PDB file of N, CA and C in Angstrom:
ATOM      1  N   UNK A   1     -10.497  11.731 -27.581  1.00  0.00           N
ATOM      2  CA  UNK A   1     -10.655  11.991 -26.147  1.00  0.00           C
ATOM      3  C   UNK A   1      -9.279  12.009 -25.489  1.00  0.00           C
ATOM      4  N   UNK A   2      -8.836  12.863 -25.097  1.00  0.00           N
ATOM      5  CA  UNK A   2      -7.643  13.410 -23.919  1.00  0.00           C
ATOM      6  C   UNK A   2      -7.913  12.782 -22.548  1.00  0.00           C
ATOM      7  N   UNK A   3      -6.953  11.697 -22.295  1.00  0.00           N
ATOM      8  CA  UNK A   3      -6.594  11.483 -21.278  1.00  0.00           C
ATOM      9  C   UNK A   3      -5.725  12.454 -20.502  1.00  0.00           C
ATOM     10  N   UNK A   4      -5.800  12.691 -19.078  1.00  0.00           N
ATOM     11  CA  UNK A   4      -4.997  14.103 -18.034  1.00  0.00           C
ATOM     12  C   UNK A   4      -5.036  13.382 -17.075  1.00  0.00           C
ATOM     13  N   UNK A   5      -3.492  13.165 -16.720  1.00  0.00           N
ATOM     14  CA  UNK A   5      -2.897  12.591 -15.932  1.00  0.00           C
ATOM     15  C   UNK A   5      -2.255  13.749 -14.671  1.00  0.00           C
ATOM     16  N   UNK A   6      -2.718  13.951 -13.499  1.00  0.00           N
ATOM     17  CA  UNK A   6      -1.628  14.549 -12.766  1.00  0.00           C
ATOM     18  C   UNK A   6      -1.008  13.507 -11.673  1.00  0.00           C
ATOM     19  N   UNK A   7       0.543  14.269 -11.735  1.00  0.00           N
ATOM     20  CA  UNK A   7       1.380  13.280 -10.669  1.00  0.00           C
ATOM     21  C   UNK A   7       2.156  14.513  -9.791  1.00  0.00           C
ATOM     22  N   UNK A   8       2.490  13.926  -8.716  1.00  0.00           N
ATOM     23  CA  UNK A   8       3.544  14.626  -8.125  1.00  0.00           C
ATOM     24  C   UNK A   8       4.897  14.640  -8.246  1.00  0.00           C
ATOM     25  N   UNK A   9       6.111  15.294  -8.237  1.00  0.00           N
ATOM     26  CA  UNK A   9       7.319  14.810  -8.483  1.00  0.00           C
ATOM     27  C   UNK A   9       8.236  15.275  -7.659  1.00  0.00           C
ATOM     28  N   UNK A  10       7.902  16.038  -6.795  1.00  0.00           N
ATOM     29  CA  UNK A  10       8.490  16.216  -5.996  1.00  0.00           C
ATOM     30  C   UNK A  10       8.256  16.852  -4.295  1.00  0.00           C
ATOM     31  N   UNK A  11       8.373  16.701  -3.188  1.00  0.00           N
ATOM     32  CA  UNK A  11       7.801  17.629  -2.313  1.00  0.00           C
ATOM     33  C   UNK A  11       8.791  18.049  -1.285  1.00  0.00           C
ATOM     34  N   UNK A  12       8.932  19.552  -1.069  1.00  0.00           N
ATOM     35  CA  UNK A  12       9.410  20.537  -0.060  1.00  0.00           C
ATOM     36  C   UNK A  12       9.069  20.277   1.261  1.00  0.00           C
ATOM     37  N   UNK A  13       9.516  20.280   2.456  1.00  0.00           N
ATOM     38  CA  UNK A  13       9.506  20.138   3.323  1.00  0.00           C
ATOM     39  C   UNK A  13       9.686  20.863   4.363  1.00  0.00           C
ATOM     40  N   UNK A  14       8.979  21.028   5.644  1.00  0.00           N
ATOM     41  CA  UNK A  14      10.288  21.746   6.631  1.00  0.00           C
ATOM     42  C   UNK A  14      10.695  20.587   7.956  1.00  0.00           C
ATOM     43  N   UNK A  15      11.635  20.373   8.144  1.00  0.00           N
ATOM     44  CA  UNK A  15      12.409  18.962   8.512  1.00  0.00           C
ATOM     45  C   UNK A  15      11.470  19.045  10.355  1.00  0.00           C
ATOM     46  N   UNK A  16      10.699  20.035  10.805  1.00  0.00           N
ATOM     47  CA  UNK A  16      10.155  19.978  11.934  1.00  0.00           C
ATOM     48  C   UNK A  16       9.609  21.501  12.152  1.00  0.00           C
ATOM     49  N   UNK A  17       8.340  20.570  12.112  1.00  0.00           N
ATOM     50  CA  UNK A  17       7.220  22.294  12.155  1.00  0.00           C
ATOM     51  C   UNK A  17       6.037  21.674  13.486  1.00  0.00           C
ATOM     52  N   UNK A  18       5.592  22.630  14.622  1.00  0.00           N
ATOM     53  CA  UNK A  18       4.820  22.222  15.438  1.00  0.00           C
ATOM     54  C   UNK A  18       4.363  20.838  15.823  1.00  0.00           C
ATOM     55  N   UNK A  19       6.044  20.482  16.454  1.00  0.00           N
ATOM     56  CA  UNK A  19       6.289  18.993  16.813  1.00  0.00           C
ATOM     57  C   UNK A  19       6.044  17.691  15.733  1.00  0.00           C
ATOM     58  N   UNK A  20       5.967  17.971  14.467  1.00  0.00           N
ATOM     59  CA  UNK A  20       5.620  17.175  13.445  1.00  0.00           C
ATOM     60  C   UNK A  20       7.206  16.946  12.572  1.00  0.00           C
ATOM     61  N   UNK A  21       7.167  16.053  11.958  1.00  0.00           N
ATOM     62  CA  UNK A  21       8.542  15.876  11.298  1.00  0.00           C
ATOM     63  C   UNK A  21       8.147  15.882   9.810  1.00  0.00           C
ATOM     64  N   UNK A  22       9.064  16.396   9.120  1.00  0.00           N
ATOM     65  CA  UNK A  22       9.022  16.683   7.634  1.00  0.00           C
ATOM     66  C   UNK A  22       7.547  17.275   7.069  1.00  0.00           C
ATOM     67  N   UNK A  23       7.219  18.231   7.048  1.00  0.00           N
ATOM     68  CA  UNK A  23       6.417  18.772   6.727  1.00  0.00           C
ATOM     69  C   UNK A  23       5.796  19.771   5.854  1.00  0.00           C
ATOM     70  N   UNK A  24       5.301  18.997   5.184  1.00  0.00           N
ATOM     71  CA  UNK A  24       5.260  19.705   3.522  1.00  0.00           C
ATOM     72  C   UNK A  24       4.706  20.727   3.406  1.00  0.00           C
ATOM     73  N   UNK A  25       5.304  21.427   2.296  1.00  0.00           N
ATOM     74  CA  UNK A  25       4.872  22.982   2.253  1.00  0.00           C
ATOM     75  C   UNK A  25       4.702  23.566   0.666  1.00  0.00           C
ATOM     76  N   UNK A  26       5.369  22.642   0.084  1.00  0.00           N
ATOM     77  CA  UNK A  26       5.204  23.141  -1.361  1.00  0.00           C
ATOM     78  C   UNK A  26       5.257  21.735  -2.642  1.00  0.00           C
ATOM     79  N   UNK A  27       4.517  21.487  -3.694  1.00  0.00           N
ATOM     80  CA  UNK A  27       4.587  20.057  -4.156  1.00  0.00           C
ATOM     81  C   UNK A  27       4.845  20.849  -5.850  1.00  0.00           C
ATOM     82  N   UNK A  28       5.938  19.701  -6.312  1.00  0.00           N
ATOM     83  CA  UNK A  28       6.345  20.061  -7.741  1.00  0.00           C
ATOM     84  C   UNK A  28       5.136  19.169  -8.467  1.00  0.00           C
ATOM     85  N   UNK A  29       5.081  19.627  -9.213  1.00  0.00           N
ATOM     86  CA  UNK A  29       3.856  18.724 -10.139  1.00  0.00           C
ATOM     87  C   UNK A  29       3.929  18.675 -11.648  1.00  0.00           C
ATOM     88  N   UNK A  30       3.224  17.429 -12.655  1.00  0.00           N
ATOM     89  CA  UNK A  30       3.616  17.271 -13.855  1.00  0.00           C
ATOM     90  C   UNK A  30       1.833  17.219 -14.349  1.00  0.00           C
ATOM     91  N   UNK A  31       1.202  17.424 -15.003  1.00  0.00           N
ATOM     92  CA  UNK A  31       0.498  16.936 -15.485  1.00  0.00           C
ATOM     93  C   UNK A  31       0.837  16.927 -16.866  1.00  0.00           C
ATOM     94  N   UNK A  32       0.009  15.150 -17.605  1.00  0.00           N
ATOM     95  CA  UNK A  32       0.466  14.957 -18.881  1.00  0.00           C
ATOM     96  C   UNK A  32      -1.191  14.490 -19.873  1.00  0.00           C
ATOM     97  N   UNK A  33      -1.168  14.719 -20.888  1.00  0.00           N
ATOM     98  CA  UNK A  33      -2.209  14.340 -21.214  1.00  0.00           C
ATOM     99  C   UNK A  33      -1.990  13.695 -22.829  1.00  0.00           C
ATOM    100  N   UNK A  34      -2.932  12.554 -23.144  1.00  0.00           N
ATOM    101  CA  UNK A  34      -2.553  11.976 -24.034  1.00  0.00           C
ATOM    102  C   UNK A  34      -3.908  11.529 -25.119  1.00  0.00           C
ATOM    103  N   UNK A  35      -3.810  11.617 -26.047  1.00  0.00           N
ATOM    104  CA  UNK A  35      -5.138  11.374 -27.090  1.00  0.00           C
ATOM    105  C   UNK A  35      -4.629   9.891 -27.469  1.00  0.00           C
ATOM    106  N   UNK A  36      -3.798   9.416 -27.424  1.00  0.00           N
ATOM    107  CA  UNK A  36      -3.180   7.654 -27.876  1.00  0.00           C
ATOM    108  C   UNK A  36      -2.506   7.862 -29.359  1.00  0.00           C
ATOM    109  N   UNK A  37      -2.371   9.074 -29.767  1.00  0.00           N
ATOM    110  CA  UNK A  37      -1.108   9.555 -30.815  1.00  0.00           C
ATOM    111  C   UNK A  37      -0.347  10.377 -30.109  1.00  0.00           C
ATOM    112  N   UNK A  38      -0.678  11.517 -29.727  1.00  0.00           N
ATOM    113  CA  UNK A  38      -0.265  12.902 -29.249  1.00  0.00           C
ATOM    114  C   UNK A  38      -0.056  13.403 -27.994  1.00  0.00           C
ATOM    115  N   UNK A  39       0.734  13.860 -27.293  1.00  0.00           N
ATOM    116  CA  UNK A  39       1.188  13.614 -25.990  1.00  0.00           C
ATOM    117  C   UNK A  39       1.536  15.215 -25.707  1.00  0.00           C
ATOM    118  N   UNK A  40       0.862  15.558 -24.093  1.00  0.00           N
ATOM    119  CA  UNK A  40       1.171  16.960 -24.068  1.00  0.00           C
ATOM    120  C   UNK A  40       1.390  16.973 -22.701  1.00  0.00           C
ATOM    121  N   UNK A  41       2.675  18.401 -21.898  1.00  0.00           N
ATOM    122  CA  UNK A  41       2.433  17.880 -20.628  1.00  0.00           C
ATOM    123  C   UNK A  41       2.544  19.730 -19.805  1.00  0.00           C
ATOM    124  N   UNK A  42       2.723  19.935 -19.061  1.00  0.00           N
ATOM    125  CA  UNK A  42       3.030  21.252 -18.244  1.00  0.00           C
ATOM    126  C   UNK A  42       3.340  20.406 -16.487  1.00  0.00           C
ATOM    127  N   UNK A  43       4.044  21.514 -16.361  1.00  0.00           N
ATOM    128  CA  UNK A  43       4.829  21.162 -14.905  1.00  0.00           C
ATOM    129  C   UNK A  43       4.857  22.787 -14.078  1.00  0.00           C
ATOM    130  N   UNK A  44       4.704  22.500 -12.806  1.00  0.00           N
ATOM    131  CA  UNK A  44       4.962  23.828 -11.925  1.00  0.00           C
ATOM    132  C   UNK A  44       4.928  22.960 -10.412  1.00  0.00           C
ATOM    133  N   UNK A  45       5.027  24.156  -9.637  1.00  0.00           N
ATOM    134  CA  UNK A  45       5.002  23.842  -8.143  1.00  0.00           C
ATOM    135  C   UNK A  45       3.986  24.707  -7.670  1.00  0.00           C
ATOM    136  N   UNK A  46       3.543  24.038  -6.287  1.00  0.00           N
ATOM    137  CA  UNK A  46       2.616  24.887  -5.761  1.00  0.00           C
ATOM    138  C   UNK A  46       2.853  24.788  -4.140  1.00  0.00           C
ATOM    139  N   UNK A  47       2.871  26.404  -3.616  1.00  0.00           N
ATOM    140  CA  UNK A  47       2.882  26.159  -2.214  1.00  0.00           C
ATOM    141  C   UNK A  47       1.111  25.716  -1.355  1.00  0.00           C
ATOM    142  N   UNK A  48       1.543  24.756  -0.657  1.00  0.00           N
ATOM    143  CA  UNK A  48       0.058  24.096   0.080  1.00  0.00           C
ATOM    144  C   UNK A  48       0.110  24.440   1.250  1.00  0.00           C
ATOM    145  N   UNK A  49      -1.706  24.649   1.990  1.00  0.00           N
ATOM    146  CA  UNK A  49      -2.134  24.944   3.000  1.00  0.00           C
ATOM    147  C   UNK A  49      -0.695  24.319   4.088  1.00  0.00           C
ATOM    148  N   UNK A  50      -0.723  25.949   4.851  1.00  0.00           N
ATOM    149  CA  UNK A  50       0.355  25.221   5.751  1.00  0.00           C
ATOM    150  C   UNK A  50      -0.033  24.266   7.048  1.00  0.00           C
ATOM    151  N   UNK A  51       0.686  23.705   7.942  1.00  0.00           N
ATOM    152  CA  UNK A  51      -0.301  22.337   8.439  1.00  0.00           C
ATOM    153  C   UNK A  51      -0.349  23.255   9.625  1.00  0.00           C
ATOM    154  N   UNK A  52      -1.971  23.179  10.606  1.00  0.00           N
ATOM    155  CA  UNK A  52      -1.684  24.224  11.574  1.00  0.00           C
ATOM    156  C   UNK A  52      -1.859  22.857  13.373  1.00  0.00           C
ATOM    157  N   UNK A  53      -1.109  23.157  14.047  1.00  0.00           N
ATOM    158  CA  UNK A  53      -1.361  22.473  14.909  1.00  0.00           C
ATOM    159  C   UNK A  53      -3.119  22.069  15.664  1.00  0.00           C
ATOM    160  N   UNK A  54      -3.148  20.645  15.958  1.00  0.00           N
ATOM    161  CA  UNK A  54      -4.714  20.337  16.092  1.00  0.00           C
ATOM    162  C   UNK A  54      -5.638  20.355  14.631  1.00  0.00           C
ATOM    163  N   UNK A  55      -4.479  20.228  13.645  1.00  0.00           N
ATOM    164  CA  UNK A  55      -5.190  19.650  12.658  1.00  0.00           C
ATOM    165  C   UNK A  55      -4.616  18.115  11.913  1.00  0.00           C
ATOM    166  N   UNK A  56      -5.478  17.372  11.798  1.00  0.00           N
ATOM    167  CA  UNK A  56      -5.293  15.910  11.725  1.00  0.00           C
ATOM    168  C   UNK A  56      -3.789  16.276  10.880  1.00  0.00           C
ATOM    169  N   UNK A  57      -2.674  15.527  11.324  1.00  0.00           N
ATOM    170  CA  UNK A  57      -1.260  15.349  10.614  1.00  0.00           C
ATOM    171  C   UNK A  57      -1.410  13.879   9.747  1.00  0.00           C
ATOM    172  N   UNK A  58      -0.827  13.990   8.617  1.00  0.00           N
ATOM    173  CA  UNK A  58      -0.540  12.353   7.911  1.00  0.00           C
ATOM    174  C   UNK A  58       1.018  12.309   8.006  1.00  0.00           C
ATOM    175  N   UNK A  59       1.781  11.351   8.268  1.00  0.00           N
ATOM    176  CA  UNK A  59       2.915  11.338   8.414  1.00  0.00           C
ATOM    177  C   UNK A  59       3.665  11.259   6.853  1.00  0.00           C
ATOM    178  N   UNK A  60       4.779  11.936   6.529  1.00  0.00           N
ATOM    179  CA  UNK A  60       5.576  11.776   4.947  1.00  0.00           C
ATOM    180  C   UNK A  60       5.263  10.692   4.715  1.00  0.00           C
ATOM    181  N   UNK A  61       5.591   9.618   5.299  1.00  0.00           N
ATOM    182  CA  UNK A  61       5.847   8.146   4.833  1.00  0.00           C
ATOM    183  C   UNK A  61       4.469   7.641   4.414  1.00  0.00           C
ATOM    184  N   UNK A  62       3.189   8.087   5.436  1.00  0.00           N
ATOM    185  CA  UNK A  62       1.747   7.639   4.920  1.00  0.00           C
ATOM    186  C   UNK A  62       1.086   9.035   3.478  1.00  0.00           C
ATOM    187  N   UNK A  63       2.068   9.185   3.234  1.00  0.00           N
ATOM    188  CA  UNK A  63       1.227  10.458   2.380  1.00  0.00           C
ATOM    189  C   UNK A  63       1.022   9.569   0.922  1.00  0.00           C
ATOM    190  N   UNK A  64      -0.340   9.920   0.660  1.00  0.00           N
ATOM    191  CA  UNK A  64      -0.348   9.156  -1.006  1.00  0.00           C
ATOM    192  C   UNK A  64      -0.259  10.606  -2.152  1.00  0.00           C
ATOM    193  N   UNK A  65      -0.216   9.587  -3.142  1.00  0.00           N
ATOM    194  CA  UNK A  65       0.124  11.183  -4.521  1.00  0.00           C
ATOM    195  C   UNK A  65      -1.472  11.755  -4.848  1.00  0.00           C
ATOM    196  N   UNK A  66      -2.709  11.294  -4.492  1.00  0.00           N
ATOM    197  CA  UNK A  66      -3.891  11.276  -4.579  1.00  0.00           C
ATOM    198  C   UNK A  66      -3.995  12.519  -3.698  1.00  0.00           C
ATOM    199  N   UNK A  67      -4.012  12.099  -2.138  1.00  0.00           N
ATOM    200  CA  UNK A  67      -3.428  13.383  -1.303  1.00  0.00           C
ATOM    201  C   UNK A  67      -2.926  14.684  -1.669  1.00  0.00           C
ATOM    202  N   UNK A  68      -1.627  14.057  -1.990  1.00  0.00           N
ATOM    203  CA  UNK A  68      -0.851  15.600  -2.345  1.00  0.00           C
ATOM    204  C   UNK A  68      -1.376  16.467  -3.549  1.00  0.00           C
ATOM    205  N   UNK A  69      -2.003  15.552  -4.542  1.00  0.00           N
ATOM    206  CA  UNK A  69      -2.486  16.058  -5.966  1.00  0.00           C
ATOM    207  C   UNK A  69      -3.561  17.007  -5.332  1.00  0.00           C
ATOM    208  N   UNK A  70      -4.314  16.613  -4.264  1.00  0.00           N
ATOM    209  CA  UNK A  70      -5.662  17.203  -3.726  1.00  0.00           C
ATOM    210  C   UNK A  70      -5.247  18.311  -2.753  1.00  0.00           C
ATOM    211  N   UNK A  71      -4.395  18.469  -2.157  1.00  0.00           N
ATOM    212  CA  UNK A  71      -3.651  19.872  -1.841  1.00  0.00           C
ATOM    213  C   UNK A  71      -3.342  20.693  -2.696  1.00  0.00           C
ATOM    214  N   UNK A  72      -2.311  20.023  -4.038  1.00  0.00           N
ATOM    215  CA  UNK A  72      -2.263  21.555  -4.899  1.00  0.00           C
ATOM    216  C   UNK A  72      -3.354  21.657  -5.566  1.00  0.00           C
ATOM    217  N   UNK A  73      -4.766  21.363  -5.696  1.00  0.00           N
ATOM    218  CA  UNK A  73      -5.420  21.576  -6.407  1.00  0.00           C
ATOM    219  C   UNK A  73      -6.394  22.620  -5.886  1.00  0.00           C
ATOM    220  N   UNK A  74      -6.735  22.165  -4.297  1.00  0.00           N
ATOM    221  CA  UNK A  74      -7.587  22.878  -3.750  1.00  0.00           C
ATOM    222  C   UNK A  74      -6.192  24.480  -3.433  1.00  0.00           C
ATOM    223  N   UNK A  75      -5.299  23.975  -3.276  1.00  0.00           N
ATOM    224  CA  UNK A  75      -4.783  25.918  -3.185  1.00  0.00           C
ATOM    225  C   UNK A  75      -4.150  26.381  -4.031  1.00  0.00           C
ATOM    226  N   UNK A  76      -4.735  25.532  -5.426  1.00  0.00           N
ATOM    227  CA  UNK A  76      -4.619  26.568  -6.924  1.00  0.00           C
ATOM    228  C   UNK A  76      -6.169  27.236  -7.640  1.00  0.00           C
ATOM    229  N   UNK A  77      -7.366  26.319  -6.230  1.00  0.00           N
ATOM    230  CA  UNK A  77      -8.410  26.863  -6.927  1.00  0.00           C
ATOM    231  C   UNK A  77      -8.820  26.193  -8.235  1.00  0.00           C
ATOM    232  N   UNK A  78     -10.353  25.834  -8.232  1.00  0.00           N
ATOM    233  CA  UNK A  78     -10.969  25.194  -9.500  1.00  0.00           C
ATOM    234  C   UNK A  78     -10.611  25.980 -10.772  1.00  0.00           C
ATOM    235  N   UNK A  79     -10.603  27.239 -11.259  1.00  0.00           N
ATOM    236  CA  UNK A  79     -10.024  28.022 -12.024  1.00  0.00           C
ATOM    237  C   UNK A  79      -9.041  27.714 -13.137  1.00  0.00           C
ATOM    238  N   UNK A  80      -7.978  27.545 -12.116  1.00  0.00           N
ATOM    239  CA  UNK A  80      -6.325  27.263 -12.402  1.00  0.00           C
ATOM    240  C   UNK A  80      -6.386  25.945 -12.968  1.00  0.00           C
ATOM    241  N   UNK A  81      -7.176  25.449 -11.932  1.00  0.00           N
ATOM    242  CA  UNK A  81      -6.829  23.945 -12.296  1.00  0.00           C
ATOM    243  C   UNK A  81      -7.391  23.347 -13.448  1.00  0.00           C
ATOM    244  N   UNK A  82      -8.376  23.878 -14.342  1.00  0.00           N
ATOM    245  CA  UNK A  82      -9.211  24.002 -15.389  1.00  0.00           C
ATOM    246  C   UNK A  82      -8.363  24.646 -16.397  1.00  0.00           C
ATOM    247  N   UNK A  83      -7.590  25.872 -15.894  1.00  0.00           N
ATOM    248  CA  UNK A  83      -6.926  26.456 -17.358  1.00  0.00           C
ATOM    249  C   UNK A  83      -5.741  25.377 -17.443  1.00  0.00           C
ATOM    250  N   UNK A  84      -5.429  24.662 -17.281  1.00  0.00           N
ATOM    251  CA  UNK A  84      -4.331  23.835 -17.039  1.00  0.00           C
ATOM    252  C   UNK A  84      -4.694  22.246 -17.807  1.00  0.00           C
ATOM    253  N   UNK A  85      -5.496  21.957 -17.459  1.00  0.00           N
ATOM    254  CA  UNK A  85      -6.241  20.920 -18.025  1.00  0.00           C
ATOM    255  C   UNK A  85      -6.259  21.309 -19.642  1.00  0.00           C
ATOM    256  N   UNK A  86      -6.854  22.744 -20.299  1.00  0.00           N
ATOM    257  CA  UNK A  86      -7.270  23.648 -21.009  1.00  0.00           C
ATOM    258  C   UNK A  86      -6.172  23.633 -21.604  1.00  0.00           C
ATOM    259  N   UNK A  87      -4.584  23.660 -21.199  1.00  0.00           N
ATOM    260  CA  UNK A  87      -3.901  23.929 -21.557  1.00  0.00           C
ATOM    261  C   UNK A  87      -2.988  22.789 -22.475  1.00  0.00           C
ATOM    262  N   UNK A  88      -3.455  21.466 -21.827  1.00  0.00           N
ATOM    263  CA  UNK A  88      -3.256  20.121 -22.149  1.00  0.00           C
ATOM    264  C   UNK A  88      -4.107  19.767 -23.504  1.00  0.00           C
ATOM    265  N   UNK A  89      -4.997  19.958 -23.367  1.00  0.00           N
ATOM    266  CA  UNK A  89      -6.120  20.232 -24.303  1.00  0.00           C
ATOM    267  C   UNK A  89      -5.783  20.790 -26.003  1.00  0.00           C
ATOM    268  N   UNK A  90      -5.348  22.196 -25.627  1.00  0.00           N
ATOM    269  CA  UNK A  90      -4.604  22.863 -26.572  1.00  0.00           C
ATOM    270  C   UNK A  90      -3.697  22.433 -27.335  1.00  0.00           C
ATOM    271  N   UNK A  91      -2.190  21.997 -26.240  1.00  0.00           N
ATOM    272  CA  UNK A  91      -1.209  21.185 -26.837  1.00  0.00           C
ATOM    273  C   UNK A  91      -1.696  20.421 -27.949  1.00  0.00           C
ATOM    274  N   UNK A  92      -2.677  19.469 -27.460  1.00  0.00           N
ATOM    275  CA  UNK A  92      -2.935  18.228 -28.135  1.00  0.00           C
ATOM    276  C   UNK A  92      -3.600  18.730 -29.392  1.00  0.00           C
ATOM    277  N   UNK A  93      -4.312  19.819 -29.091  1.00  0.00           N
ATOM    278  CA  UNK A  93      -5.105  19.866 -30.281  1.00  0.00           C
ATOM    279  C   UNK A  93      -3.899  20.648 -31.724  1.00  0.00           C
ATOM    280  N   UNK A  94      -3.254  21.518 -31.101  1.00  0.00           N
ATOM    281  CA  UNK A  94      -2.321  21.925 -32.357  1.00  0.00           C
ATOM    282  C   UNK A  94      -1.346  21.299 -32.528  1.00  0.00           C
ATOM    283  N   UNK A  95      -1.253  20.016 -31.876  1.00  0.00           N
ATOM    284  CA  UNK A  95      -0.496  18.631 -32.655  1.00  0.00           C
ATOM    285  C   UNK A  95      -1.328  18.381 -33.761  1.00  0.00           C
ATOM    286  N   UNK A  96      -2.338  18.333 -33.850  1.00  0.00           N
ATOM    287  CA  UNK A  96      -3.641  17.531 -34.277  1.00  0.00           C
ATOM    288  C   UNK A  96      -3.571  18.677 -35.839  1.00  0.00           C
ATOM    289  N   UNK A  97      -3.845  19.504 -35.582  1.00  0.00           N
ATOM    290  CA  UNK A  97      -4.310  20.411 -36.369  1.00  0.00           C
ATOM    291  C   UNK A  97      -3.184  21.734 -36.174  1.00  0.00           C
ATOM    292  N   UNK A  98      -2.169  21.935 -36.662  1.00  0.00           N
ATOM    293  CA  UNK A  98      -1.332  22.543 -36.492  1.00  0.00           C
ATOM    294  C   UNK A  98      -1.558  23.842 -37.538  1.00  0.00           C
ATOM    295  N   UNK A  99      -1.005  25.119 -36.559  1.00  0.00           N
ATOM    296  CA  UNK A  99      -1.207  26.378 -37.352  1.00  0.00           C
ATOM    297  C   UNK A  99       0.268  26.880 -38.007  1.00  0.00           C
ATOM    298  N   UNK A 100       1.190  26.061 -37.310  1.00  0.00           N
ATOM    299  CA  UNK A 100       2.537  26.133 -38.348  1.00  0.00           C
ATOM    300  C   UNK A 100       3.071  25.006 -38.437  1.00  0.00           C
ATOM    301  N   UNK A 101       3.437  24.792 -39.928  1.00  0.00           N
ATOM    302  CA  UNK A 101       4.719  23.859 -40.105  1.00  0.00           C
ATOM    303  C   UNK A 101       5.847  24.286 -40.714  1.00  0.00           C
ATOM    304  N   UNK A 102       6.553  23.265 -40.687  1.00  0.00           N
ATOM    305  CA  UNK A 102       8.169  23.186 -40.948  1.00  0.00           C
ATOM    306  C   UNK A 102       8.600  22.196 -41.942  1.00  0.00           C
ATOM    307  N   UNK A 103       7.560  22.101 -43.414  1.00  0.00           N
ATOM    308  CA  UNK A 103       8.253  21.448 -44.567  1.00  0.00           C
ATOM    309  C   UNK A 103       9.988  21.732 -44.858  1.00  0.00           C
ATOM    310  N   UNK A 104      10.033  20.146 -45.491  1.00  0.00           N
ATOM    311  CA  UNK A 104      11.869  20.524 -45.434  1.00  0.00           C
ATOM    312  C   UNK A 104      11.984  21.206 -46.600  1.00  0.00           C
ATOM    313  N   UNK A 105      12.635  21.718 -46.558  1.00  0.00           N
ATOM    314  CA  UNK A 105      13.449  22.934 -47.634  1.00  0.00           C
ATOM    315  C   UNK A 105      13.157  21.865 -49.388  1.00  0.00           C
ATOM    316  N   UNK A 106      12.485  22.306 -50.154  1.00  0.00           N
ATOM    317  CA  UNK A 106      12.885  21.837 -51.481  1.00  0.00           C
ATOM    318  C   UNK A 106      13.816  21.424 -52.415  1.00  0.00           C
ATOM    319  N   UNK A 107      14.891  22.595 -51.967  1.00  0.00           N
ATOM    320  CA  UNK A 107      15.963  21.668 -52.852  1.00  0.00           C
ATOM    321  C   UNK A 107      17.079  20.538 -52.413  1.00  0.00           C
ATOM    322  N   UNK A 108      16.205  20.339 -50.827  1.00  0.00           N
ATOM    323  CA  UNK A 108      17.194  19.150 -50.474  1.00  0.00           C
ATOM    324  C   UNK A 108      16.122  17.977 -50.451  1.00  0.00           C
ATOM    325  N   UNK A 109      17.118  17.120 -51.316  1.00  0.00           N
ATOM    326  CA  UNK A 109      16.443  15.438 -51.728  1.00  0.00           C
ATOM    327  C   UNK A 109      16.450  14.324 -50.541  1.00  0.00           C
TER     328      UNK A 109
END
């Protein structure tokens, strides 16, 4: 069983958008996934719903990674966010069961 971890690692900003301060616009992201031998991960960024005035603001400082994870997810679409998971999946599995290897050369002892 594959554990899938997503985190955030980083977030874009614009330093003052419709009287709001620092205001995020795009989140770097890692997801990693792990079977407890085998370890697999993919990383990208995603630009998020932009914030429109008269809609509830969270301030940078109150923002959790739960939050932000739930922004790029909903504006990558259930889809994406499945081939991605899918993709973690994969990794792990052709650790597991690999379609190439790399025996060392024979005539070195």
């Amino acid at each position: 069983m594959t554990t899938i971890t997503w985190q955030i690692e980083q977030m874009s900003c614009y330093p003052q958008e419709l009287g709001e301060t620092d205001v995020v616009f795009s989140a770097a992201w890692r997801v990693n996934g792990t079977d407890g031998t085998y370890n697999a991960t993919v990383y990208g960024s995603q630009s998020v719903a932009p914030y429109t005035e008269g809609q509830p603001f969270t301030p940078y400082a109150d923002l959790t990674q739960a939050q932000v994870i739930s922004w790029v997810q909903d504006a990558m679409g259930a889809e994406q966010v499945a081939a991605i998971n899918a993709n973690i999946e994969q990794q792990i599995e052709s650790q597991v069961n690999p379609t190439v290897v790399t025996p060392p050369l024979p005539w070195v002892a």
